[in-house]
Short mmCIF file of C-alpha atoms and ligand atoms in Angstrom, two decimals:
data_model
loop_
_atom_site.label_atom_id
_atom_site.label_comp_id
_atom_site.label_asym_id
_atom_site.label_seq_id
_atom_site.Cartn_x
_atom_site.Cartn_y
_atom_site.Cartn_z
CA UNK A 21 -48.30 -46.24 25.80
CA UNK A 22 -45.31 -45.42 27.92
CA UNK A 23 -42.88 -47.35 25.73
CA UNK A 24 -44.03 -45.58 22.53
CA UNK A 25 -43.44 -42.18 24.03
CA UNK A 26 -39.93 -43.12 25.17
CA UNK A 27 -39.04 -44.42 21.69
CA UNK A 28 -40.39 -41.20 20.20
CA UNK A 29 -38.23 -39.19 22.53
CA UNK A 30 -35.05 -41.10 21.80
CA UNK A 31 -35.71 -40.90 18.08
CA UNK A 32 -36.14 -37.16 18.35
CA UNK A 33 -33.02 -36.87 20.43
CA UNK A 34 -30.78 -38.85 18.08
CA UNK A 35 -32.08 -36.84 15.14
CA UNK A 36 -31.26 -33.57 16.84
CA UNK A 37 -27.73 -34.70 17.64
CA UNK A 38 -27.15 -36.47 14.37
CA UNK A 39 -24.03 -35.81 12.35
CA UNK A 40 -26.08 -34.00 9.75
CA UNK A 41 -27.45 -31.24 11.95
CA UNK A 42 -26.83 -27.76 10.50
CA UNK A 43 -24.44 -26.93 13.34
CA UNK A 44 -22.34 -30.01 12.70
CA UNK A 45 -22.30 -29.40 8.97
CA UNK A 46 -21.19 -25.84 9.50
CA UNK A 47 -18.60 -26.90 12.05
CA UNK A 48 -17.38 -29.54 9.65
CA UNK A 49 -17.03 -27.08 6.78
CA UNK A 50 -15.36 -24.30 8.74
CA UNK A 51 -11.99 -26.06 9.23
CA UNK A 52 -11.77 -26.83 5.50
CA UNK A 53 -12.88 -23.38 4.47
CA UNK A 54 -10.49 -21.54 6.78
CA UNK A 55 -7.67 -23.92 5.85
CA UNK A 56 -8.27 -23.14 2.18
CA UNK A 57 -8.16 -19.42 2.89
CA UNK A 58 -4.93 -19.86 4.83
CA UNK A 59 -3.40 -21.78 1.94
CA UNK A 60 -4.53 -19.12 -0.49
CA UNK A 61 -2.78 -16.51 1.66
CA UNK A 62 0.39 -18.63 1.58
CA UNK A 63 0.29 -18.33 -2.21
CA UNK A 64 -0.33 -14.59 -1.94
CA UNK A 65 2.61 -14.28 0.43
CA UNK A 66 4.92 -16.10 -1.99
CA UNK A 67 3.77 -13.81 -4.78
CA UNK A 68 4.25 -10.68 -2.64
CA UNK A 69 7.71 -11.71 -1.49
CA UNK A 70 8.70 -12.31 -5.11
CA UNK A 71 7.34 -8.92 -6.11
CA UNK A 72 9.20 -7.17 -3.30
CA UNK A 73 12.40 -9.01 -4.24
CA UNK A 74 12.03 -7.83 -7.82
CA UNK A 75 11.46 -4.26 -6.74
CA UNK A 76 14.40 -4.42 -4.32
CA UNK A 77 16.57 -5.65 -7.14
CA UNK A 78 15.41 -2.76 -9.34
CA UNK A 79 16.11 -0.30 -6.57
CA UNK A 80 19.67 -1.61 -6.16
CA UNK A 81 20.58 -0.92 -9.76
CA UNK A 82 22.62 2.10 -10.76
CA UNK A 83 20.65 5.29 -11.37
CA UNK A 84 19.36 5.76 -14.89
CA UNK A 85 19.75 8.98 -16.73
CA UNK A 86 16.40 9.76 -18.27
CA UNK A 87 16.25 10.30 -22.03
CA UNK A 88 15.31 13.70 -23.41
CA UNK A 89 11.83 12.46 -24.19
CA UNK A 90 10.51 9.74 -21.95
CA UNK A 91 8.44 6.93 -23.41
CA UNK A 92 5.42 7.01 -21.11
CA UNK A 93 4.16 3.56 -22.08
CA UNK A 94 7.43 1.98 -21.00
CA UNK A 95 7.43 3.83 -17.68
CA UNK A 96 5.62 1.15 -15.66
CA UNK A 97 8.57 -1.23 -16.13
CA UNK A 98 10.88 1.28 -14.52
CA UNK A 99 8.97 1.91 -11.31
CA UNK A 100 11.38 2.01 -8.35
CA UNK A 101 14.38 2.57 -10.60
CA UNK A 102 16.70 5.29 -9.36
CA UNK A 103 17.20 8.20 -11.69
CA UNK A 104 19.44 11.24 -11.77
CA UNK A 105 17.95 14.38 -13.23
CA UNK A 106 19.36 17.86 -13.72
CA UNK A 107 17.57 21.13 -14.18
CA UNK A 108 15.92 24.08 -12.50
CA UNK A 109 12.91 24.01 -10.24
CA UNK A 110 9.81 25.72 -11.59
CA UNK A 111 8.86 27.41 -8.33
CA UNK A 112 5.95 29.23 -9.97
CA UNK A 113 4.20 25.88 -10.21
CA UNK A 114 5.06 24.51 -6.78
CA UNK A 115 2.29 22.36 -5.33
CA UNK A 116 1.68 21.46 -1.73
CA UNK A 117 0.31 17.96 -1.32
CA UNK A 118 -1.21 17.27 2.01
CA UNK A 119 -1.87 16.93 4.78
CA UNK A 120 1.12 14.71 5.46
CA UNK A 121 2.72 13.77 8.77
CA UNK A 122 6.40 13.18 9.38
CA UNK A 123 7.59 12.02 12.78
CA UNK A 124 4.59 13.60 14.48
CA UNK A 125 4.91 16.91 12.63
CA UNK A 126 2.10 18.07 10.36
CA UNK A 127 2.96 19.36 6.95
CA UNK A 128 2.92 18.80 3.23
CA UNK A 129 4.92 17.27 0.47
CA UNK A 130 6.37 19.82 -1.89
CA UNK A 131 5.79 18.85 -5.52
CA UNK A 132 7.64 20.84 -8.15
CA UNK A 133 8.22 20.53 -11.87
CA UNK A 134 11.90 20.21 -12.71
CA UNK A 135 12.70 21.90 -15.98
CA UNK A 136 15.46 19.64 -17.23
CA UNK A 137 18.38 21.26 -19.01
CA UNK A 138 18.57 18.52 -21.58
CA UNK A 139 15.01 17.36 -21.97
CA UNK A 140 11.42 17.54 -20.94
CA UNK A 141 10.04 18.76 -17.62
CA UNK A 142 9.09 16.12 -15.05
CA UNK A 143 7.16 16.24 -11.80
CA UNK A 144 9.17 15.73 -8.62
CA UNK A 145 7.99 15.06 -5.09
CA UNK A 146 10.73 16.83 -3.15
CA UNK A 147 9.47 15.56 0.17
CA UNK A 148 8.19 16.79 3.48
CA UNK A 149 7.92 20.39 4.69
CA UNK A 150 6.41 21.18 8.09
CA UNK A 151 3.25 23.22 8.08
CA UNK A 152 4.72 25.95 10.30
CA UNK A 153 7.60 26.66 7.93
CA UNK A 154 5.93 26.29 4.60
CA UNK A 155 5.14 30.01 4.32
CA UNK A 156 8.79 30.91 4.68
CA UNK A 157 9.32 29.31 1.31
CA UNK A 158 12.92 28.45 2.09
CA UNK A 159 12.86 26.07 -0.86
CA UNK A 160 12.51 29.04 -3.24
CA UNK A 161 16.15 29.90 -2.68
CA UNK A 162 17.09 27.00 -4.90
CA UNK A 163 17.13 28.87 -8.22
CA UNK A 164 20.34 27.52 -9.70
CA UNK A 165 20.70 24.30 -11.60
CA UNK A 166 20.37 21.25 -9.37
CA UNK A 167 21.10 17.56 -9.64
CA UNK A 168 18.48 15.35 -8.07
CA UNK A 169 18.60 11.69 -7.18
CA UNK A 170 15.14 10.21 -7.12
CA UNK A 171 13.14 7.14 -7.90
CA UNK A 172 10.52 6.67 -10.56
CA UNK A 173 7.05 6.10 -9.20
CA UNK A 174 3.55 5.91 -10.51
CA UNK A 175 1.02 8.41 -9.26
CA UNK A 176 -1.14 7.67 -6.25
CA UNK A 177 -4.27 5.65 -6.49
CA UNK A 178 -6.96 7.59 -4.71
CA UNK A 179 -9.40 5.80 -2.47
CA UNK A 180 -13.03 6.54 -1.75
CA UNK A 181 -12.16 9.04 0.97
CA UNK A 182 -9.61 11.10 -0.95
CA UNK A 183 -11.09 14.51 -1.76
CA UNK A 184 -10.84 16.03 -5.24
CA UNK A 185 -7.79 18.09 -6.03
CA UNK A 186 -8.44 21.80 -6.56
CA UNK A 187 -5.43 23.09 -8.52
CA UNK A 188 -7.01 26.55 -8.92
CA UNK A 189 -7.11 26.90 -5.12
CA UNK A 190 -3.71 25.31 -4.64
CA UNK A 191 -5.25 22.33 -2.87
CA UNK A 192 -3.69 18.95 -3.65
CA UNK A 193 -4.74 15.83 -1.77
CA UNK A 194 -3.29 13.10 -3.94
CA UNK A 195 -0.64 12.83 -6.62
CA UNK A 196 -2.66 12.90 -9.81
CA UNK A 197 0.26 13.12 -12.22
CA UNK A 198 -1.78 13.95 -15.32
CA UNK A 199 -3.40 16.92 -13.63
CA UNK A 200 -0.12 18.02 -12.10
CA UNK A 201 1.58 17.92 -15.50
CA UNK A 202 -1.27 19.95 -16.97
CA UNK A 203 -0.97 22.45 -14.14
CA UNK A 204 2.74 22.81 -14.86
CA UNK A 205 2.05 23.72 -18.49
CA UNK A 206 1.22 20.43 -20.14
CA UNK A 207 2.46 19.15 -23.47
CA UNK A 208 2.86 22.68 -24.92
CA UNK A 209 5.45 23.41 -22.25
CA UNK A 210 7.12 20.00 -22.76
CA UNK A 211 5.92 18.74 -19.40
CA UNK A 212 5.65 14.95 -19.26
CA UNK A 213 3.51 13.00 -16.79
CA UNK A 214 6.53 11.46 -15.13
CA UNK A 215 6.60 11.27 -11.35
CA UNK A 216 9.84 11.09 -9.41
CA UNK A 217 10.24 10.97 -5.65
CA UNK A 218 13.40 12.65 -4.44
CA UNK A 219 15.61 10.41 -2.32
CA UNK A 220 17.19 11.50 0.93
CA UNK A 221 20.02 9.31 2.15
CA UNK A 222 21.46 11.49 4.92
CA UNK A 223 21.48 10.65 8.62
CA UNK A 224 18.77 11.42 11.16
CA UNK A 225 20.39 14.64 12.38
CA UNK A 226 20.49 15.95 8.85
CA UNK A 227 16.85 15.05 8.37
CA UNK A 228 15.85 16.85 11.58
CA UNK A 229 17.80 19.93 10.49
CA UNK A 230 15.96 20.00 7.20
CA UNK A 231 12.56 19.68 8.83
CA UNK A 232 13.36 22.46 11.33
CA UNK A 233 14.48 24.77 8.53
CA UNK A 234 11.63 24.18 6.10
CA UNK A 235 13.88 22.46 3.56
CA UNK A 236 12.06 19.61 1.86
CA UNK A 237 13.03 16.17 3.14
CA UNK A 238 12.97 13.40 0.56
CA UNK A 239 12.13 9.76 1.15
CA UNK A 240 14.46 6.89 1.96
CA UNK A 241 15.22 4.59 -0.98
CA UNK A 242 12.96 1.74 0.09
CA UNK A 243 10.05 -0.29 -1.14
CA UNK A 244 6.72 0.64 0.37
CA UNK A 245 4.64 -2.33 -0.57
CA UNK A 246 2.33 -3.62 2.13
CA UNK A 247 2.78 -7.22 3.11
CA UNK A 248 0.29 -8.42 5.72
CA UNK A 249 -0.19 -11.89 4.32
CA UNK A 250 1.79 -13.54 7.10
CA UNK A 251 -0.67 -12.31 9.71
CA UNK A 252 -3.64 -13.43 7.58
CA UNK A 253 -2.05 -16.88 7.33
CA UNK A 254 -1.76 -17.11 11.12
CA UNK A 255 -5.36 -15.96 11.51
CA UNK A 256 -6.89 -18.40 9.03
CA UNK A 257 -4.85 -21.42 10.12
CA UNK A 258 -5.58 -20.70 13.80
CA UNK A 259 -9.27 -20.51 12.99
CA UNK A 260 -8.96 -23.79 11.16
CA UNK A 261 -7.33 -25.47 14.15
CA UNK A 262 -9.86 -23.94 16.49
CA UNK A 263 -12.90 -25.04 14.49
CA UNK A 264 -11.40 -28.51 14.00
CA UNK A 265 -11.03 -28.84 17.77
CA UNK A 266 -14.61 -27.71 18.28
CA UNK A 267 -15.83 -30.18 15.72
CA UNK A 268 -13.94 -33.11 17.19
CA UNK A 269 -15.02 -32.27 20.72
CA UNK A 270 -18.64 -32.12 19.69
CA UNK A 271 -18.30 -35.38 17.81
CA UNK A 272 -16.86 -37.11 20.88
CA UNK A 273 -19.53 -35.65 23.08
CA UNK A 274 -22.23 -37.00 20.79
CA UNK A 275 -20.62 -40.40 20.76
CA UNK A 276 -20.54 -40.52 24.53
CA UNK A 277 -24.16 -39.39 24.68
CA UNK A 278 -25.13 -42.06 22.20
CA UNK A 279 -23.21 -44.73 24.13
CA UNK A 280 -25.15 -43.83 27.25
CA UNK A 281 -28.50 -44.16 25.48
CA UNK A 282 -30.51 -47.19 26.53
CA UNK A 283 -30.77 -49.68 23.69
C1 NAG B 16 7.52 2.85 -25.95
O1 NAG B 16 7.47 1.70 -25.12
C2 NAG B 16 6.61 0.69 -25.56
C3 NAG B 16 6.52 -0.38 -24.49
O2 NAG B 16 7.79 -0.79 -24.04
C4 NAG B 16 7.13 0.16 -26.90
O3 NAG B 16 6.27 -0.85 -27.37
C5 NAG B 16 7.19 1.31 -27.89
O4 NAG B 16 7.76 0.86 -29.10
C6 NAG B 16 8.01 2.47 -27.35
N1 NAG B 16 7.89 3.62 -28.25
C7 NAG B 16 8.95 4.28 -28.68
C8 NAG B 16 8.64 5.45 -29.55
O5 NAG B 16 10.08 3.96 -28.41
#
């Protein structure tokens, strides 16, 4: 009677600790799974680095002069290319895109159509204006012909939390180029849905002066593509190492326990 019960117990025990218990299976899969995810991120990183290199290379090229009429379907290939455009600002259709923050100061980006002397009108993000100075409309003083260095961009992709634009109330939350071009007069007024971000290449003092005088401050000529794959790689591979260690430790523990079992 006593011997049967002890056999039953040891059978139960070895079953519970067997290699095929759900915990062990899970622990065995985790290192492989996380390793695969890490490897996938390595591929993503390679791809992203290549993309950034390509964009950098585009950005280094000499500025284009835009044709009179811009072929909108070819535009995507020219993203991040520098362009030089000439014309007059259409201040009547100035748009304030915001809220935006620059160096801890709240404000907007000033978007204005540029009526090109030798072609169609395009939409230009002239850059940051602080909230406190926006009503002074210092930018309105620019009524002569200007030459602008900028870079071609696509419009913004809105996310779930971006509110709707309300052009009729002068409220712009994201750069919806189609709507902005319509607002500026649309096809009838020869406005094309082309979005250019003005480039500012001056030094920091110059930038600060602009911000303190309500003069729009353009963006630096740089690529703003997120690249967080390196940190994902570290995370996934660390998890893989960690779960492997757990698995091996548990395996050894089971072995020891089994070795101690009376035969
Ligand atoms: C516009 O660009 C597209 C894509 O590059 C090209 O297929 C098309 O022929 C161009 N159209 C004109 C009118 O040049």
